[in-house]
């Protein structure tokens, strides 16, 4: 709960007595809480595709799923995450969702290139696929940037099941770099698949590897924390109040109880206004206002309620 509604007021039946069986007085409801909230979207996906700009993540998403993200031959084509559903060809298995996260750059964990906005989307994925452009200037360095930025953003991201997709094997530079890259990943114990997403080469092997990783991701997932019971305790408000003068000259009466009574009083009903005046006398507010020099016609504020002081009656300020 981020904001509580105000407590409902009591109806006139509550104030009925043996001598006054049909009172006109009834309480208004208390005002509810008001807050400005900033909400951040964090996608929930089974698989997150992460990599540097122009590594071919959107092309890979289109190859694995029926999603059709914007694909172009320049960096930062993807500015918002794209989602797709992958068919594993198994009738009794839930179809996993795949998120194509916008490209990371060096320093993304510190906010470079909207890094914070992009990285938060991989926090709730079950498996991460590191998509590396095999035709780039240095695939090994690119993969190091991915791992460094993920670890700097949240070290727990490196504990998720990881699959490395070495992309663009259809290009000569990638084909030349592939054997050394694959050997390095195998030494590290990381599963790696060589693909050419644009041609569909290696996609079936990648899909099979993902299907094998997803059950292990379920086993590693922490059980959800049981929802705690939130207990809202009624605070004793007491009769404490204070009186000061605002910059505009109006007297302000501060106190949780008296402000609440004022907020729940319908001053357009004479009987309710009279009851409020009796409360002022009972709580000692009337006497303190007189000692503070209040005069007929002066403005007196009780929280958000402003009244015009009259010796024997109250009129709400409109």
mmCIF file of C-alpha atoms in Angstrom:
data_model
loop_
_atom_site.group_PDB
_atom_site.id
_atom_site.type_symbol
_atom_site.label_atom_id
_atom_site.label_comp_id
_atom_site.label_asym_id
_atom_site.label_seq_id
_atom_site.Cartn_x
_atom_site.Cartn_y
_atom_site.Cartn_z
ATOM 1 C CA UNK A 1 0.000 0.000 0.000
ATOM 2 C CA UNK A 2 1.458 3.362 -1.004
ATOM 3 C CA UNK A 3 -1.385 5.621 0.169
ATOM 4 C CA UNK A 4 -4.282 5.031 2.502
ATOM 5 C CA UNK A 5 -7.764 6.344 1.956
ATOM 6 C CA UNK A 6 -9.320 8.462 4.659
ATOM 7 C CA UNK A 7 -11.481 6.909 7.338
ATOM 8 C CA UNK A 8 -15.188 7.193 6.650
ATOM 9 C CA UNK A 9 -17.219 9.604 8.738
ATOM 10 C CA UNK A 10 -19.976 8.615 11.150
ATOM 11 C CA UNK A 11 -23.579 9.007 10.055
ATOM 12 C CA UNK A 12 -26.217 10.943 11.989
ATOM 13 C CA UNK A 13 -27.540 7.727 13.567
ATOM 14 C CA UNK A 14 -24.319 7.501 15.573
ATOM 15 C CA UNK A 15 -25.089 10.826 17.276
ATOM 16 C CA UNK A 16 -28.726 10.059 18.095
ATOM 17 C CA UNK A 17 -29.739 10.122 21.761
ATOM 18 C CA UNK A 18 -32.918 9.437 23.661
ATOM 19 C CA UNK A 19 -33.741 13.151 23.617
ATOM 20 C CA UNK A 20 -32.404 13.914 20.142
ATOM 21 C CA UNK A 21 -33.350 10.996 17.933
ATOM 22 C CA UNK A 22 -32.945 12.605 14.486
ATOM 23 C CA UNK A 23 -29.789 14.748 14.594
ATOM 24 C CA UNK A 24 -28.743 16.572 11.442
ATOM 25 C CA UNK A 25 -25.089 16.309 12.363
ATOM 26 C CA UNK A 26 -22.939 13.759 10.520
ATOM 27 C CA UNK A 27 -19.220 13.558 9.938
ATOM 28 C CA UNK A 28 -17.520 13.910 6.603
ATOM 29 C CA UNK A 29 -14.909 11.329 5.693
ATOM 30 C CA UNK A 30 -11.269 12.057 6.378
ATOM 31 C CA UNK A 31 -9.144 13.086 3.415
ATOM 32 C CA UNK A 32 -6.951 10.313 2.041
ATOM 33 C CA UNK A 33 -3.195 10.396 1.593
ATOM 34 C CA UNK A 34 -1.758 11.994 -1.527
ATOM 35 C CA UNK A 35 1.653 11.119 -2.936
ATOM 36 C CA UNK A 36 3.663 11.590 -6.094
ATOM 37 C CA UNK A 37 5.145 8.257 -7.167
ATOM 38 C CA UNK A 38 7.879 7.462 -9.658
ATOM 39 C CA UNK A 39 7.339 3.998 -11.115
ATOM 40 C CA UNK A 40 10.049 2.143 -13.028
ATOM 41 C CA UNK A 41 9.205 -0.643 -15.448
ATOM 42 C CA UNK A 42 11.310 -3.783 -15.115
ATOM 43 C CA UNK A 43 10.453 -6.409 -17.660
ATOM 44 C CA UNK A 44 9.974 -10.000 -16.563
ATOM 45 C CA UNK A 45 11.342 -12.367 -19.208
ATOM 46 C CA UNK A 46 12.796 -15.852 -19.247
ATOM 47 C CA UNK A 47 15.741 -14.924 -21.464
ATOM 48 C CA UNK A 48 17.517 -11.601 -21.832
ATOM 49 C CA UNK A 49 19.651 -10.801 -24.895
ATOM 50 C CA UNK A 50 22.493 -8.469 -23.923
ATOM 51 C CA UNK A 51 25.373 -7.151 -25.961
ATOM 52 C CA UNK A 52 27.014 -4.117 -27.461
ATOM 53 C CA UNK A 53 25.190 -1.981 -30.046
ATOM 54 C CA UNK A 54 24.826 -3.539 -33.498
ATOM 55 C CA UNK A 55 25.742 -7.029 -32.252
ATOM 56 C CA UNK A 56 22.622 -8.470 -33.900
ATOM 57 C CA UNK A 57 20.369 -8.884 -30.853
ATOM 58 C CA UNK A 58 17.216 -7.770 -32.665
ATOM 59 C CA UNK A 59 18.021 -10.028 -35.611
ATOM 60 C CA UNK A 60 18.490 -12.912 -33.183
ATOM 61 C CA UNK A 61 15.175 -12.137 -31.465
ATOM 62 C CA UNK A 62 13.439 -12.229 -34.854
ATOM 63 C CA UNK A 63 15.131 -15.551 -35.655
ATOM 64 C CA UNK A 64 14.119 -17.157 -32.344
ATOM 65 C CA UNK A 65 10.571 -15.787 -32.145
ATOM 66 C CA UNK A 66 7.818 -14.269 -34.238
ATOM 67 C CA UNK A 67 8.717 -10.776 -33.001
ATOM 68 C CA UNK A 68 9.568 -8.228 -35.669
ATOM 69 C CA UNK A 69 11.685 -5.533 -34.028
ATOM 70 C CA UNK A 70 13.219 -2.669 -35.971
ATOM 71 C CA UNK A 71 16.448 -3.924 -37.553
ATOM 72 C CA UNK A 72 19.033 -1.669 -39.202
ATOM 73 C CA UNK A 73 22.774 -1.619 -39.830
ATOM 74 C CA UNK A 74 23.669 1.089 -37.321
ATOM 75 C CA UNK A 75 24.166 1.213 -33.532
ATOM 76 C CA UNK A 76 21.305 1.894 -31.107
ATOM 77 C CA UNK A 77 18.575 0.812 -33.503
ATOM 78 C CA UNK A 78 16.793 -0.604 -30.429
ATOM 79 C CA UNK A 79 15.893 2.133 -27.945
ATOM 80 C CA UNK A 80 13.228 0.207 -26.013
ATOM 81 C CA UNK A 81 13.235 -3.492 -25.055
ATOM 82 C CA UNK A 82 11.440 -5.841 -27.447
ATOM 83 C CA UNK A 83 9.725 -9.046 -26.353
ATOM 84 C CA UNK A 84 9.098 -12.271 -28.194
ATOM 85 C CA UNK A 85 7.915 -15.806 -27.395
ATOM 86 C CA UNK A 86 10.084 -18.781 -28.385
ATOM 87 C CA UNK A 87 8.497 -22.066 -29.428
ATOM 88 C CA UNK A 88 10.597 -24.987 -28.159
ATOM 89 C CA UNK A 89 8.487 -27.537 -30.007
ATOM 90 C CA UNK A 90 7.364 -29.231 -26.789
ATOM 91 C CA UNK A 91 3.627 -29.512 -26.247
ATOM 92 C CA UNK A 92 3.665 -29.642 -22.446
ATOM 93 C CA UNK A 93 6.271 -26.921 -21.884
ATOM 94 C CA UNK A 94 5.522 -23.266 -21.226
ATOM 95 C CA UNK A 95 6.700 -20.990 -24.024
ATOM 96 C CA UNK A 96 9.597 -18.863 -22.740
ATOM 97 C CA UNK A 97 9.683 -15.121 -23.382
ATOM 98 C CA UNK A 98 12.795 -13.408 -24.726
ATOM 99 C CA UNK A 99 13.709 -9.752 -24.195
ATOM 100 C CA UNK A 100 15.996 -7.877 -26.573
ATOM 101 C CA UNK A 101 17.634 -5.217 -24.392
ATOM 102 C CA UNK A 102 19.069 -2.062 -26.030
ATOM 103 C CA UNK A 103 22.810 -2.135 -26.599
ATOM 104 C CA UNK A 104 25.304 -1.606 -23.794
ATOM 105 C CA UNK A 105 28.441 0.499 -24.028
ATOM 106 C CA UNK A 106 31.460 0.794 -21.799
ATOM 107 C CA UNK A 107 30.388 2.712 -18.682
ATOM 108 C CA UNK A 108 26.738 1.623 -18.970
ATOM 109 C CA UNK A 109 26.693 0.622 -15.291
ATOM 110 C CA UNK A 110 27.477 4.256 -14.457
ATOM 111 C CA UNK A 111 24.662 5.543 -16.662
ATOM 112 C CA UNK A 112 26.524 6.004 -19.950
ATOM 113 C CA UNK A 113 24.269 5.562 -22.962
ATOM 114 C CA UNK A 114 21.166 5.292 -20.753
ATOM 115 C CA UNK A 115 22.823 2.250 -19.205
ATOM 116 C CA UNK A 116 20.792 2.290 -15.982
ATOM 117 C CA UNK A 117 17.537 2.414 -17.949
ATOM 118 C CA UNK A 118 18.603 -0.585 -20.054
ATOM 119 C CA UNK A 119 20.312 -2.750 -17.437
ATOM 120 C CA UNK A 120 17.388 -2.784 -15.021
ATOM 121 C CA UNK A 121 15.420 -4.835 -17.560
ATOM 122 C CA UNK A 122 17.784 -7.826 -17.227
ATOM 123 C CA UNK A 123 17.547 -8.002 -13.436
ATOM 124 C CA UNK A 124 14.474 -10.224 -13.516
ATOM 125 C CA UNK A 125 15.426 -12.509 -16.396
ATOM 126 C CA UNK A 126 16.189 -16.169 -15.703
ATOM 127 C CA UNK A 127 18.877 -16.713 -18.354
ATOM 128 C CA UNK A 128 21.217 -14.221 -20.031
ATOM 129 C CA UNK A 129 22.478 -14.605 -23.589
ATOM 130 C CA UNK A 130 25.651 -12.611 -24.259
ATOM 131 C CA UNK A 131 25.418 -11.707 -27.948
ATOM 132 C CA UNK A 132 28.889 -10.952 -29.346
ATOM 133 C CA UNK A 133 29.558 -9.451 -32.777
ATOM 134 C CA UNK A 134 32.134 -11.877 -34.163
ATOM 135 C CA UNK A 135 32.985 -9.503 -37.011
ATOM 136 C CA UNK A 136 33.817 -6.611 -34.682
ATOM 137 C CA UNK A 137 37.253 -5.203 -34.027
ATOM 138 C CA UNK A 138 37.814 -7.436 -30.959
ATOM 139 C CA UNK A 139 35.121 -9.982 -29.956
ATOM 140 C CA UNK A 140 37.070 -10.912 -26.818
ATOM 141 C CA UNK A 141 37.105 -7.291 -25.647
ATOM 142 C CA UNK A 142 33.405 -6.890 -26.476
ATOM 143 C CA UNK A 143 32.530 -9.897 -24.343
ATOM 144 C CA UNK A 144 34.649 -8.502 -21.519
ATOM 145 C CA UNK A 145 32.696 -5.229 -21.636
ATOM 146 C CA UNK A 146 29.404 -7.114 -21.344
ATOM 147 C CA UNK A 147 30.563 -9.034 -18.285
ATOM 148 C CA UNK A 148 32.176 -6.004 -16.656
ATOM 149 C CA UNK A 149 29.103 -3.804 -17.023
ATOM 150 C CA UNK A 150 26.715 -6.506 -15.809
ATOM 151 C CA UNK A 151 28.877 -7.155 -12.740
ATOM 152 C CA UNK A 152 29.221 -3.438 -11.987
ATOM 153 C CA UNK A 153 25.454 -2.942 -12.202
ATOM 154 C CA UNK A 154 24.594 -5.981 -10.060
ATOM 155 C CA UNK A 155 27.073 -8.793 -9.272
ATOM 156 C CA UNK A 156 24.130 -11.202 -8.993
ATOM 157 C CA UNK A 157 23.686 -10.962 -12.769
ATOM 158 C CA UNK A 158 26.852 -13.025 -13.257
ATOM 159 C CA UNK A 159 25.347 -15.794 -11.128
ATOM 160 C CA UNK A 160 22.498 -16.326 -13.587
ATOM 161 C CA UNK A 161 22.837 -19.091 -16.177
ATOM 162 C CA UNK A 162 24.749 -17.637 -19.140
ATOM 163 C CA UNK A 163 24.893 -18.656 -22.788
ATOM 164 C CA UNK A 164 27.265 -16.914 -25.201
ATOM 165 C CA UNK A 165 26.079 -16.431 -28.795
ATOM 166 C CA UNK A 166 28.945 -15.636 -31.192
ATOM 167 C CA UNK A 167 27.093 -13.918 -34.043
ATOM 168 C CA UNK A 168 27.759 -13.068 -37.711
ATOM 169 C CA UNK A 169 29.601 -16.259 -38.591
ATOM 170 C CA UNK A 170 28.561 -15.576 -42.177
ATOM 171 C CA UNK A 171 31.255 -12.874 -42.327
ATOM 172 C CA UNK A 172 34.926 -13.777 -42.914
ATOM 173 C CA UNK A 173 36.260 -11.849 -39.898
ATOM 174 C CA UNK A 174 33.886 -13.671 -37.548
ATOM 175 C CA UNK A 175 34.673 -17.056 -39.053
ATOM 176 C CA UNK A 176 38.379 -16.398 -38.491
ATOM 177 C CA UNK A 177 37.908 -15.315 -34.861
ATOM 178 C CA UNK A 178 35.465 -18.088 -33.935
ATOM 179 C CA UNK A 179 37.866 -20.971 -33.071
ATOM 180 C CA UNK A 180 39.908 -18.923 -30.565
ATOM 181 C CA UNK A 181 36.782 -17.367 -29.042
ATOM 182 C CA UNK A 182 35.078 -20.743 -28.641
ATOM 183 C CA UNK A 183 38.183 -22.254 -27.041
ATOM 184 C CA UNK A 184 38.402 -19.377 -24.530
ATOM 185 C CA UNK A 185 34.772 -19.800 -23.479
ATOM 186 C CA UNK A 186 35.129 -23.556 -23.146
ATOM 187 C CA UNK A 187 38.123 -23.055 -20.852
ATOM 188 C CA UNK A 188 35.938 -20.797 -18.712
ATOM 189 C CA UNK A 189 33.181 -23.403 -18.637
ATOM 190 C CA UNK A 190 30.705 -21.143 -20.446
ATOM 191 C CA UNK A 191 28.390 -22.673 -23.052
ATOM 192 C CA UNK A 192 28.939 -20.959 -26.413
ATOM 193 C CA UNK A 193 27.166 -21.308 -29.746
ATOM 194 C CA UNK A 194 28.290 -19.911 -33.090
ATOM 195 C CA UNK A 195 25.445 -18.421 -35.120
ATOM 196 C CA UNK A 196 24.640 -16.314 -38.141
ATOM 197 C CA UNK A 197 21.296 -14.860 -37.064
ATOM 198 C CA UNK A 198 20.676 -13.104 -40.376
ATOM 199 C CA UNK A 199 20.858 -16.444 -42.236
ATOM 200 C CA UNK A 200 19.305 -18.566 -39.480
ATOM 201 C CA UNK A 201 22.480 -20.637 -39.118
ATOM 202 C CA UNK A 202 22.980 -22.123 -35.654
ATOM 203 C CA UNK A 203 19.555 -20.996 -34.419
ATOM 204 C CA UNK A 204 18.287 -24.526 -33.771
ATOM 205 C CA UNK A 205 21.428 -25.307 -31.764
ATOM 206 C CA UNK A 206 20.978 -22.095 -29.784
ATOM 207 C CA UNK A 207 17.324 -22.883 -29.127
ATOM 208 C CA UNK A 208 18.276 -26.358 -27.871
ATOM 209 C CA UNK A 209 20.936 -24.892 -25.570
ATOM 210 C CA UNK A 210 18.420 -22.432 -24.138
ATOM 211 C CA UNK A 211 15.896 -25.213 -23.546
ATOM 212 C CA UNK A 212 18.566 -27.062 -21.540
ATOM 213 C CA UNK A 213 19.475 -23.985 -19.469
ATOM 214 C CA UNK A 214 15.977 -22.881 -18.490
ATOM 215 C CA UNK A 215 15.278 -25.794 -16.081
ATOM 216 C CA UNK A 216 18.563 -25.123 -14.270
ATOM 217 C CA UNK A 217 17.539 -21.481 -13.997
ATOM 218 C CA UNK A 218 14.335 -22.594 -12.262
ATOM 219 C CA UNK A 219 16.364 -24.652 -9.788
ATOM 220 C CA UNK A 220 18.626 -21.690 -8.996
ATOM 221 C CA UNK A 221 15.771 -19.249 -8.553
ATOM 222 C CA UNK A 222 15.246 -18.189 -4.979
ATOM 223 C CA UNK A 223 11.804 -18.972 -3.559
ATOM 224 C CA UNK A 224 9.665 -15.856 -3.289
ATOM 225 C CA UNK A 225 9.656 -14.238 0.091
ATOM 226 C CA UNK A 226 6.343 -14.732 1.881
ATOM 227 C CA UNK A 227 4.252 -11.638 1.815
ATOM 228 C CA UNK A 228 4.389 -10.021 5.208
ATOM 229 C CA UNK A 229 1.275 -8.837 6.944
ATOM 230 C CA UNK A 230 1.324 -5.076 7.237
ATOM 231 C CA UNK A 231 -0.252 -3.910 10.474
ATOM 232 C CA UNK A 232 -1.464 -0.333 10.618
ATOM 233 C CA UNK A 233 -1.670 0.631 14.243
ATOM 234 C CA UNK A 234 -3.991 3.404 15.348
ATOM 235 C CA UNK A 235 -1.869 6.106 16.887
ATOM 236 C CA UNK A 236 -3.187 7.909 19.911
ATOM 237 C CA UNK A 237 -3.595 11.486 18.783
ATOM 238 C CA UNK A 238 -4.215 13.094 22.143
ATOM 239 C CA UNK A 239 -5.441 16.653 22.593
ATOM 240 C CA UNK A 240 -2.095 18.363 22.056
ATOM 241 C CA UNK A 241 -2.244 21.445 19.857
ATOM 242 C CA UNK A 242 -0.359 24.661 19.220
ATOM 243 C CA UNK A 243 -1.300 28.053 17.812
ATOM 244 C CA UNK A 244 0.895 30.288 15.657
ATOM 245 C CA UNK A 245 0.420 33.027 13.110
ATOM 246 C CA UNK A 246 1.113 32.652 9.409
ATOM 247 C CA UNK A 247 2.767 35.226 7.178
ATOM 248 C CA UNK A 248 -0.655 36.354 5.971
ATOM 249 C CA UNK A 249 -1.754 37.057 9.548
ATOM 250 C CA UNK A 250 -4.089 34.067 9.853
ATOM 251 C CA UNK A 251 -3.937 32.085 13.085
ATOM 252 C CA UNK A 252 -3.044 28.425 12.592
ATOM 253 C CA UNK A 253 -4.148 25.767 15.032
ATOM 254 C CA UNK A 254 -1.910 22.695 14.711
ATOM 255 C CA UNK A 255 -2.815 19.356 16.254
ATOM 256 C CA UNK A 256 -3.717 15.976 14.771
ATOM 257 C CA UNK A 257 -6.949 15.593 16.697
ATOM 258 C CA UNK A 258 -8.353 19.072 16.174
ATOM 259 C CA UNK A 259 -7.332 19.109 12.503
ATOM 260 C CA UNK A 260 -9.074 15.775 12.016
ATOM 261 C CA UNK A 261 -12.251 17.009 13.696
ATOM 262 C CA UNK A 262 -12.242 20.113 11.481
ATOM 263 C CA UNK A 263 -11.755 18.046 8.319
ATOM 264 C CA UNK A 264 -14.732 15.844 9.224
ATOM 265 C CA UNK A 265 -17.105 18.684 10.098
ATOM 266 C CA UNK A 266 -19.694 19.909 7.601
ATOM 267 C CA UNK A 267 -19.845 23.607 8.478
ATOM 268 C CA UNK A 268 -22.795 24.172 6.164
ATOM 269 C CA UNK A 269 -24.962 22.291 8.687
ATOM 270 C CA UNK A 270 -25.615 24.482 11.722
ATOM 271 C CA UNK A 271 -25.782 21.557 14.118
ATOM 272 C CA UNK A 272 -22.371 20.303 12.929
ATOM 273 C CA UNK A 273 -20.830 23.770 13.286
ATOM 274 C CA UNK A 274 -22.195 24.043 16.825
ATOM 275 C CA UNK A 275 -20.754 20.652 17.703
ATOM 276 C CA UNK A 276 -17.347 21.743 16.406
ATOM 277 C CA UNK A 277 -17.517 24.854 18.568
ATOM 278 C CA UNK A 278 -18.257 22.703 21.611
ATOM 279 C CA UNK A 279 -15.213 20.565 20.767
ATOM 280 C CA UNK A 280 -13.076 23.715 20.677
ATOM 281 C CA UNK A 281 -14.264 24.620 24.148
ATOM 282 C CA UNK A 282 -13.818 21.079 25.472
ATOM 283 C CA UNK A 283 -10.274 20.774 24.118
ATOM 284 C CA UNK A 284 -9.260 24.233 25.313
ATOM 285 C CA UNK A 285 -8.683 25.589 21.810
ATOM 286 C CA UNK A 286 -11.321 28.300 22.217
ATOM 287 C CA UNK A 287 -9.638 29.700 25.326
ATOM 288 C CA UNK A 288 -6.174 29.638 23.732
ATOM 289 C CA UNK A 289 -7.430 31.438 20.633
ATOM 290 C CA UNK A 290 -8.909 34.173 22.780
ATOM 291 C CA UNK A 291 -5.631 34.480 24.695
ATOM 292 C CA UNK A 292 -3.845 34.758 21.340
ATOM 293 C CA UNK A 293 -5.959 37.838 20.579
ATOM 294 C CA UNK A 294 -8.357 36.438 18.017
ATOM 295 C CA UNK A 295 -11.087 38.895 17.008
ATOM 296 C CA UNK A 296 -14.352 38.605 15.121
ATOM 297 C CA UNK A 297 -13.701 38.245 11.393
ATOM 298 C CA UNK A 298 -10.152 36.874 11.786
ATOM 299 C CA UNK A 299 -9.157 33.876 9.667
ATOM 300 C CA UNK A 300 -8.309 30.734 11.654
ATOM 301 C CA UNK A 301 -6.872 27.633 9.992
ATOM 302 C CA UNK A 302 -7.203 24.036 11.151
ATOM 303 C CA UNK A 303 -5.066 22.076 8.697
ATOM 304 C CA UNK A 304 -6.610 22.607 5.258
ATOM 305 C CA UNK A 305 -9.829 24.101 6.713
ATOM 306 C CA UNK A 306 -9.984 27.884 7.015
ATOM 307 C CA UNK A 307 -12.718 29.455 9.136
ATOM 308 C CA UNK A 308 -13.773 32.970 9.995
ATOM 309 C CA UNK A 309 -13.842 33.551 13.747
ATOM 310 C CA UNK A 310 -17.187 34.544 15.177
ATOM 311 C CA UNK A 311 -17.795 34.751 18.915
ATOM 312 C CA UNK A 312 -20.801 32.459 18.892
ATOM 313 C CA UNK A 313 -20.806 30.677 15.525
ATOM 314 C CA UNK A 314 -18.512 29.564 12.741
ATOM 315 C CA UNK A 315 -18.699 30.229 9.020
ATOM 316 C CA UNK A 316 -16.503 28.309 6.608
ATOM 317 C CA UNK A 317 -14.266 30.412 4.372
ATOM 318 C CA UNK A 318 -14.961 29.660 0.720
#
